[in-house]
mmCIF file with all atom_site columns, C-alpha atoms in Angstrom:
data_model
loop_
_atom_site.group_PDB
_atom_site.id
_atom_site.type_symbol
_atom_site.label_atom_id
_atom_site.label_alt_id
_atom_site.label_comp_id
_atom_site.label_asym_id
_atom_site.label_entity_id
_atom_site.label_seq_id
_atom_site.pdbx_PDB_ins_code
_atom_site.Cartn_x
_atom_site.Cartn_y
_atom_site.Cartn_z
_atom_site.occupancy
_atom_site.B_iso_or_equiv
_atom_site.pdbx_formal_charge
_atom_site.auth_seq_id
_atom_site.auth_comp_id
_atom_site.auth_asym_id
_atom_site.auth_atom_id
_atom_site.pdbx_PDB_model_num
ATOM 1   C CA . UNK A 1 1   ? 13.100  24.435 0.798  1.00 0.00 ? 21  UNK A CA 1
ATOM 2   C CA . UNK A 1 2   ? 10.187  25.827 2.843  1.00 0.00 ? 22  UNK A CA 1
ATOM 3   C CA . UNK A 1 3   ? 11.451  26.581 6.189  1.00 0.00 ? 23  UNK A CA 1
ATOM 4   C CA . UNK A 1 4   ? 8.355   27.025 8.305  1.00 0.00 ? 24  UNK A CA 1
ATOM 5   C CA . UNK A 1 5   ? 6.768   23.773 6.732  1.00 0.00 ? 25  UNK A CA 1
ATOM 6   C CA . UNK A 1 6   ? 10.140  21.981 7.373  1.00 0.00 ? 26  UNK A CA 1
ATOM 7   C CA . UNK A 1 7   ? 10.033  23.495 11.489 1.00 0.00 ? 27  UNK A CA 1
ATOM 8   C CA . UNK A 1 8   ? 6.680   22.419 11.780 1.00 0.00 ? 28  UNK A CA 1
ATOM 9   C CA . UNK A 1 9   ? 7.228   19.189 10.414 1.00 0.00 ? 29  UNK A CA 1
ATOM 10  C CA . UNK A 1 10  ? 10.220  18.814 12.793 1.00 0.00 ? 30  UNK A CA 1
ATOM 11  C CA . UNK A 1 11  ? 8.195   19.980 15.829 1.00 0.00 ? 31  UNK A CA 1
ATOM 12  C CA . UNK A 1 12  ? 5.411   17.539 14.836 1.00 0.00 ? 32  UNK A CA 1
ATOM 13  C CA . UNK A 1 13  ? 7.748   14.552 14.679 1.00 0.00 ? 33  UNK A CA 1
ATOM 14  C CA . UNK A 1 14  ? 8.967   15.443 18.380 1.00 0.00 ? 34  UNK A CA 1
ATOM 15  C CA . UNK A 1 15  ? 5.569   15.486 19.629 1.00 0.00 ? 35  UNK A CA 1
ATOM 16  C CA . UNK A 1 16  ? 4.275   12.387 17.489 1.00 0.00 ? 36  UNK A CA 1
ATOM 17  C CA . UNK A 1 17  ? 7.277   10.441 17.946 1.00 0.00 ? 37  UNK A CA 1
ATOM 18  C CA . UNK A 1 18  ? 7.016   11.024 21.722 1.00 0.00 ? 38  UNK A CA 1
ATOM 19  C CA . UNK A 1 19  ? 3.522   10.076 22.483 1.00 0.00 ? 39  UNK A CA 1
ATOM 20  C CA . UNK A 1 20  ? 4.179   6.655  19.902 1.00 0.00 ? 40  UNK A CA 1
ATOM 21  C CA . UNK A 1 21  ? 6.804   5.742  21.897 1.00 0.00 ? 41  UNK A CA 1
ATOM 22  C CA . UNK A 1 22  ? 4.646   6.489  25.173 1.00 0.00 ? 42  UNK A CA 1
ATOM 23  C CA . UNK A 1 23  ? 1.885   4.607  23.714 1.00 0.00 ? 43  UNK A CA 1
ATOM 24  C CA . UNK A 1 24  ? 4.078   1.494  23.731 1.00 0.00 ? 44  UNK A CA 1
ATOM 25  C CA . UNK A 1 25  ? 5.072   2.272  27.095 1.00 0.00 ? 45  UNK A CA 1
ATOM 26  C CA . UNK A 1 26  ? 2.594   0.834  30.090 1.00 0.00 ? 46  UNK A CA 1
ATOM 27  C CA . UNK A 1 27  ? 3.686   3.843  31.983 1.00 0.00 ? 47  UNK A CA 1
ATOM 28  C CA . UNK A 1 28  ? 1.363   7.019  32.372 1.00 0.00 ? 48  UNK A CA 1
ATOM 29  C CA . UNK A 1 29  ? 2.316   9.647  29.999 1.00 0.00 ? 49  UNK A CA 1
ATOM 30  C CA . UNK A 1 30  ? 2.987   12.976 31.583 1.00 0.00 ? 50  UNK A CA 1
ATOM 31  C CA . UNK A 1 31  ? 0.609   15.540 30.577 1.00 0.00 ? 51  UNK A CA 1
ATOM 32  C CA . UNK A 1 32  ? 0.297   19.251 31.253 1.00 0.00 ? 52  UNK A CA 1
ATOM 33  C CA . UNK A 1 33  ? -3.615  18.857 31.601 1.00 0.00 ? 53  UNK A CA 1
ATOM 34  C CA . UNK A 1 34  ? -3.484  16.124 34.145 1.00 0.00 ? 54  UNK A CA 1
ATOM 35  C CA . UNK A 1 35  ? -5.045  12.754 33.133 1.00 0.00 ? 55  UNK A CA 1
ATOM 36  C CA . UNK A 1 36  ? -6.281  13.834 29.805 1.00 0.00 ? 56  UNK A CA 1
ATOM 37  C CA . UNK A 1 37  ? -3.547  12.043 27.934 1.00 0.00 ? 57  UNK A CA 1
ATOM 38  C CA . UNK A 1 38  ? -4.327  8.611  29.724 1.00 0.00 ? 58  UNK A CA 1
ATOM 39  C CA . UNK A 1 39  ? -7.770  9.128  29.187 1.00 0.00 ? 59  UNK A CA 1
ATOM 40  C CA . UNK A 1 40  ? -7.317  9.584  25.348 1.00 0.00 ? 60  UNK A CA 1
ATOM 41  C CA . UNK A 1 41  ? -4.593  6.552  25.202 1.00 0.00 ? 61  UNK A CA 1
ATOM 42  C CA . UNK A 1 42  ? -7.339  4.299  26.804 1.00 0.00 ? 62  UNK A CA 1
ATOM 43  C CA . UNK A 1 43  ? -10.276 5.677  24.478 1.00 0.00 ? 63  UNK A CA 1
ATOM 44  C CA . UNK A 1 44  ? -11.272 3.620  21.560 1.00 0.00 ? 64  UNK A CA 1
ATOM 45  C CA . UNK A 1 45  ? -10.219 6.808  19.114 1.00 0.00 ? 65  UNK A CA 1
ATOM 46  C CA . UNK A 1 46  ? -6.433  6.249  20.355 1.00 0.00 ? 66  UNK A CA 1
ATOM 47  C CA . UNK A 1 47  ? -5.937  3.660  17.415 1.00 0.00 ? 67  UNK A CA 1
ATOM 48  C CA . UNK A 1 48  ? -7.414  3.442  13.799 1.00 0.00 ? 68  UNK A CA 1
ATOM 49  C CA . UNK A 1 49  ? -7.243  -0.075 11.812 1.00 0.00 ? 69  UNK A CA 1
ATOM 50  C CA . UNK A 1 50  ? -5.160  -1.226 14.825 1.00 0.00 ? 70  UNK A CA 1
ATOM 51  C CA . UNK A 1 51  ? -2.354  1.290  14.376 1.00 0.00 ? 71  UNK A CA 1
ATOM 52  C CA . UNK A 1 52  ? -1.794  4.045  17.121 1.00 0.00 ? 72  UNK A CA 1
ATOM 53  C CA . UNK A 1 53  ? -3.021  7.278  16.420 1.00 0.00 ? 73  UNK A CA 1
ATOM 54  C CA . UNK A 1 54  ? 0.477   8.994  16.973 1.00 0.00 ? 74  UNK A CA 1
ATOM 55  C CA . UNK A 1 55  ? 1.823   6.752  14.114 1.00 0.00 ? 75  UNK A CA 1
ATOM 56  C CA . UNK A 1 56  ? -0.445  8.490  11.716 1.00 0.00 ? 76  UNK A CA 1
ATOM 57  C CA . UNK A 1 57  ? 1.129   11.615 12.918 1.00 0.00 ? 77  UNK A CA 1
ATOM 58  C CA . UNK A 1 58  ? 4.854   10.655 12.311 1.00 0.00 ? 78  UNK A CA 1
ATOM 59  C CA . UNK A 1 59  ? 4.062   9.746  8.923  1.00 0.00 ? 79  UNK A CA 1
ATOM 60  C CA . UNK A 1 60  ? 2.069   12.970 8.478  1.00 0.00 ? 80  UNK A CA 1
ATOM 61  C CA . UNK A 1 61  ? 4.908   15.093 9.916  1.00 0.00 ? 81  UNK A CA 1
ATOM 62  C CA . UNK A 1 62  ? 7.412   13.211 7.966  1.00 0.00 ? 82  UNK A CA 1
ATOM 63  C CA . UNK A 1 63  ? 5.383   13.863 4.570  1.00 0.00 ? 83  UNK A CA 1
ATOM 64  C CA . UNK A 1 64  ? 5.316   17.409 5.670  1.00 0.00 ? 84  UNK A CA 1
ATOM 65  C CA . UNK A 1 65  ? 8.790   17.789 6.193  1.00 0.00 ? 85  UNK A CA 1
ATOM 66  C CA . UNK A 1 66  ? 9.481   16.090 2.978  1.00 0.00 ? 86  UNK A CA 1
ATOM 67  C CA . UNK A 1 67  ? 7.119   18.204 0.931  1.00 0.00 ? 87  UNK A CA 1
ATOM 68  C CA . UNK A 1 68  ? 8.671   21.098 2.907  1.00 0.00 ? 88  UNK A CA 1
ATOM 69  C CA . UNK A 1 69  ? 12.220  20.331 1.746  1.00 0.00 ? 89  UNK A CA 1
ATOM 70  C CA . UNK A 1 70  ? 11.490  19.763 -1.733 1.00 0.00 ? 90  UNK A CA 1
ATOM 71  C CA . UNK A 1 71  ? 9.416   23.167 -2.113 1.00 0.00 ? 91  UNK A CA 1
ATOM 72  C CA . UNK A 1 72  ? 10.841  25.506 -4.329 1.00 0.00 ? 92  UNK A CA 1
ATOM 73  C CA . UNK A 1 73  ? 9.831   27.968 -7.289 1.00 0.00 ? 93  UNK A CA 1
ATOM 74  C CA . UNK A 1 74  ? 10.296  24.892 -9.865 1.00 0.00 ? 94  UNK A CA 1
ATOM 75  C CA . UNK A 1 75  ? 8.765   22.387 -7.904 1.00 0.00 ? 95  UNK A CA 1
ATOM 76  C CA . UNK A 1 76  ? 5.672   24.481 -6.347 1.00 0.00 ? 96  UNK A CA 1
ATOM 77  C CA . UNK A 1 77  ? 3.261   23.691 -9.174 1.00 0.00 ? 97  UNK A CA 1
ATOM 78  C CA . UNK A 1 78  ? 3.897   19.887 -9.053 1.00 0.00 ? 98  UNK A CA 1
ATOM 79  C CA . UNK A 1 79  ? 3.719   19.752 -4.938 1.00 0.00 ? 99  UNK A CA 1
ATOM 80  C CA . UNK A 1 80  ? 0.729   22.171 -4.616 1.00 0.00 ? 100 UNK A CA 1
ATOM 81  C CA . UNK A 1 81  ? -1.861  19.358 -4.800 1.00 0.00 ? 101 UNK A CA 1
ATOM 82  C CA . UNK A 1 82  ? -0.192  17.286 -2.697 1.00 0.00 ? 102 UNK A CA 1
ATOM 83  C CA . UNK A 1 83  ? 0.314   19.638 0.129  1.00 0.00 ? 103 UNK A CA 1
ATOM 84  C CA . UNK A 1 84  ? -3.424  20.689 -0.130 1.00 0.00 ? 104 UNK A CA 1
ATOM 85  C CA . UNK A 1 85  ? -4.477  17.002 0.361  1.00 0.00 ? 105 UNK A CA 1
ATOM 86  C CA . UNK A 1 86  ? -1.854  16.213 3.098  1.00 0.00 ? 106 UNK A CA 1
ATOM 87  C CA . UNK A 1 87  ? -2.490  19.316 5.150  1.00 0.00 ? 107 UNK A CA 1
ATOM 88  C CA . UNK A 1 88  ? -6.455  19.304 4.719  1.00 0.00 ? 108 UNK A CA 1
ATOM 89  C CA . UNK A 1 89  ? -6.566  15.639 5.702  1.00 0.00 ? 109 UNK A CA 1
ATOM 90  C CA . UNK A 1 90  ? -4.405  16.364 8.773  1.00 0.00 ? 110 UNK A CA 1
ATOM 91  C CA . UNK A 1 91  ? -6.766  19.679 9.621  1.00 0.00 ? 111 UNK A CA 1
ATOM 92  C CA . UNK A 1 92  ? -10.037 17.044 8.987  1.00 0.00 ? 112 UNK A CA 1
ATOM 93  C CA . UNK A 1 93  ? -8.547  14.534 11.464 1.00 0.00 ? 113 UNK A CA 1
ATOM 94  C CA . UNK A 1 94  ? -7.373  17.168 13.903 1.00 0.00 ? 114 UNK A CA 1
ATOM 95  C CA . UNK A 1 95  ? -10.700 18.814 13.848 1.00 0.00 ? 115 UNK A CA 1
ATOM 96  C CA . UNK A 1 96  ? -12.359 15.504 14.711 1.00 0.00 ? 116 UNK A CA 1
ATOM 97  C CA . UNK A 1 97  ? -10.101 14.316 17.237 1.00 0.00 ? 117 UNK A CA 1
ATOM 98  C CA . UNK A 1 98  ? -10.344 17.594 19.083 1.00 0.00 ? 118 UNK A CA 1
ATOM 99  C CA . UNK A 1 99  ? -14.252 17.423 18.942 1.00 0.00 ? 119 UNK A CA 1
ATOM 100 C CA . UNK A 1 100 ? -13.453 13.794 20.363 1.00 0.00 ? 120 UNK A CA 1
ATOM 101 C CA . UNK A 1 101 ? -11.520 15.366 23.378 1.00 0.00 ? 121 UNK A CA 1
ATOM 102 C CA . UNK A 1 102 ? -13.964 18.291 24.038 1.00 0.00 ? 122 UNK A CA 1
ATOM 103 C CA . UNK A 1 103 ? -17.000 15.998 23.653 1.00 0.00 ? 123 UNK A CA 1
ATOM 104 C CA . UNK A 1 104 ? -16.799 12.531 23.479 1.00 0.00 ? 124 UNK A CA 1
ATOM 105 C CA . UNK A 1 105 ? -13.855 11.457 26.263 1.00 0.00 ? 125 UNK A CA 1
ATOM 106 C CA . UNK A 1 106 ? -14.143 14.863 28.160 1.00 0.00 ? 126 UNK A CA 1
ATOM 107 C CA . UNK A 1 107 ? -10.434 15.188 28.479 1.00 0.00 ? 127 UNK A CA 1
ATOM 108 C CA . UNK A 1 108 ? -7.408  17.153 27.006 1.00 0.00 ? 128 UNK A CA 1
ATOM 109 C CA . UNK A 1 109 ? -4.320  15.741 25.881 1.00 0.00 ? 129 UNK A CA 1
ATOM 110 C CA . UNK A 1 110 ? -1.938  18.616 25.746 1.00 0.00 ? 130 UNK A CA 1
ATOM 111 C CA . UNK A 1 111 ? 0.597   16.685 23.459 1.00 0.00 ? 131 UNK A CA 1
ATOM 112 C CA . UNK A 1 112 ? -2.470  16.332 21.021 1.00 0.00 ? 132 UNK A CA 1
ATOM 113 C CA . UNK A 1 113 ? -3.219  19.788 21.458 1.00 0.00 ? 133 UNK A CA 1
ATOM 114 C CA . UNK A 1 114 ? 0.402   20.711 20.770 1.00 0.00 ? 134 UNK A CA 1
ATOM 115 C CA . UNK A 1 115 ? -0.270  18.480 17.279 1.00 0.00 ? 135 UNK A CA 1
ATOM 116 C CA . UNK A 1 116 ? -3.496  20.161 16.644 1.00 0.00 ? 136 UNK A CA 1
ATOM 117 C CA . UNK A 1 117 ? -1.831  23.927 16.851 1.00 0.00 ? 137 UNK A CA 1
ATOM 118 C CA . UNK A 1 118 ? 1.134   22.594 14.815 1.00 0.00 ? 138 UNK A CA 1
ATOM 119 C CA . UNK A 1 119 ? -1.375  21.044 12.384 1.00 0.00 ? 139 UNK A CA 1
ATOM 120 C CA . UNK A 1 120 ? -3.179  24.581 12.427 1.00 0.00 ? 140 UNK A CA 1
ATOM 121 C CA . UNK A 1 121 ? -0.027  26.578 11.592 1.00 0.00 ? 141 UNK A CA 1
ATOM 122 C CA . UNK A 1 122 ? 0.819   24.053 8.735  1.00 0.00 ? 142 UNK A CA 1
ATOM 123 C CA . UNK A 1 123 ? -2.534  24.988 7.218  1.00 0.00 ? 143 UNK A CA 1
ATOM 124 C CA . UNK A 1 124 ? -1.997  28.750 7.500  1.00 0.00 ? 144 UNK A CA 1
ATOM 125 C CA . UNK A 1 125 ? 1.610   28.414 5.859  1.00 0.00 ? 145 UNK A CA 1
ATOM 126 C CA . UNK A 1 126 ? -0.066  26.269 3.125  1.00 0.00 ? 146 UNK A CA 1
ATOM 127 C CA . UNK A 1 127 ? -2.662  28.792 2.512  1.00 0.00 ? 147 UNK A CA 1
ATOM 128 C CA . UNK A 1 128 ? 0.049   31.422 2.305  1.00 0.00 ? 148 UNK A CA 1
ATOM 129 C CA . UNK A 1 129 ? 1.916   29.239 -0.048 1.00 0.00 ? 149 UNK A CA 1
ATOM 130 C CA . UNK A 1 130 ? -0.788  28.440 -2.571 1.00 0.00 ? 150 UNK A CA 1
ATOM 131 C CA . UNK A 1 131 ? -3.424  31.182 -2.665 1.00 0.00 ? 151 UNK A CA 1
ATOM 132 C CA . UNK A 1 132 ? -2.492  33.830 -4.932 1.00 0.00 ? 152 UNK A CA 1
ATOM 133 C CA . UNK A 1 133 ? -1.654  37.126 -3.679 1.00 0.00 ? 153 UNK A CA 1
ATOM 134 C CA . UNK A 1 134 ? -3.200  40.053 -5.611 1.00 0.00 ? 154 UNK A CA 1
ATOM 135 C CA . UNK A 1 135 ? -0.070  42.363 -5.972 1.00 0.00 ? 155 UNK A CA 1
ATOM 136 C CA . UNK A 1 136 ? -1.573  45.262 -8.085 1.00 0.00 ? 156 UNK A CA 1
ATOM 137 C CA . UNK A 1 137 ? -2.873  48.523 -6.394 1.00 0.00 ? 157 UNK A CA 1
#
């Protein structure tokens, strides 16, 4: 088991799950950055193919947690391509949505920023797991 990936996935599930529930609610989303979460929820970027964006986050963090739970010396070779594809896709989507927050809707959703930071952390852990280290001096 890769504890860092499982921990990141757990925190990400909390964030995405909370946002998913809030997206279904008519109430305003509590947001550290003021009304940025409401602006994000009201934008055209708050869903894709009719599915709320946080639902994709829930699926992503569940998959990340599964890969982290299955990770071992024996499974590393088989799981590496899936981990790279999953986290790489998440980094791309996260970068796009961060760009949208900064330059399109001009509003920051603190929950979205937390998810972006967790995705960046997952990318760092992934690099540490899959990039070979030169151990010779």
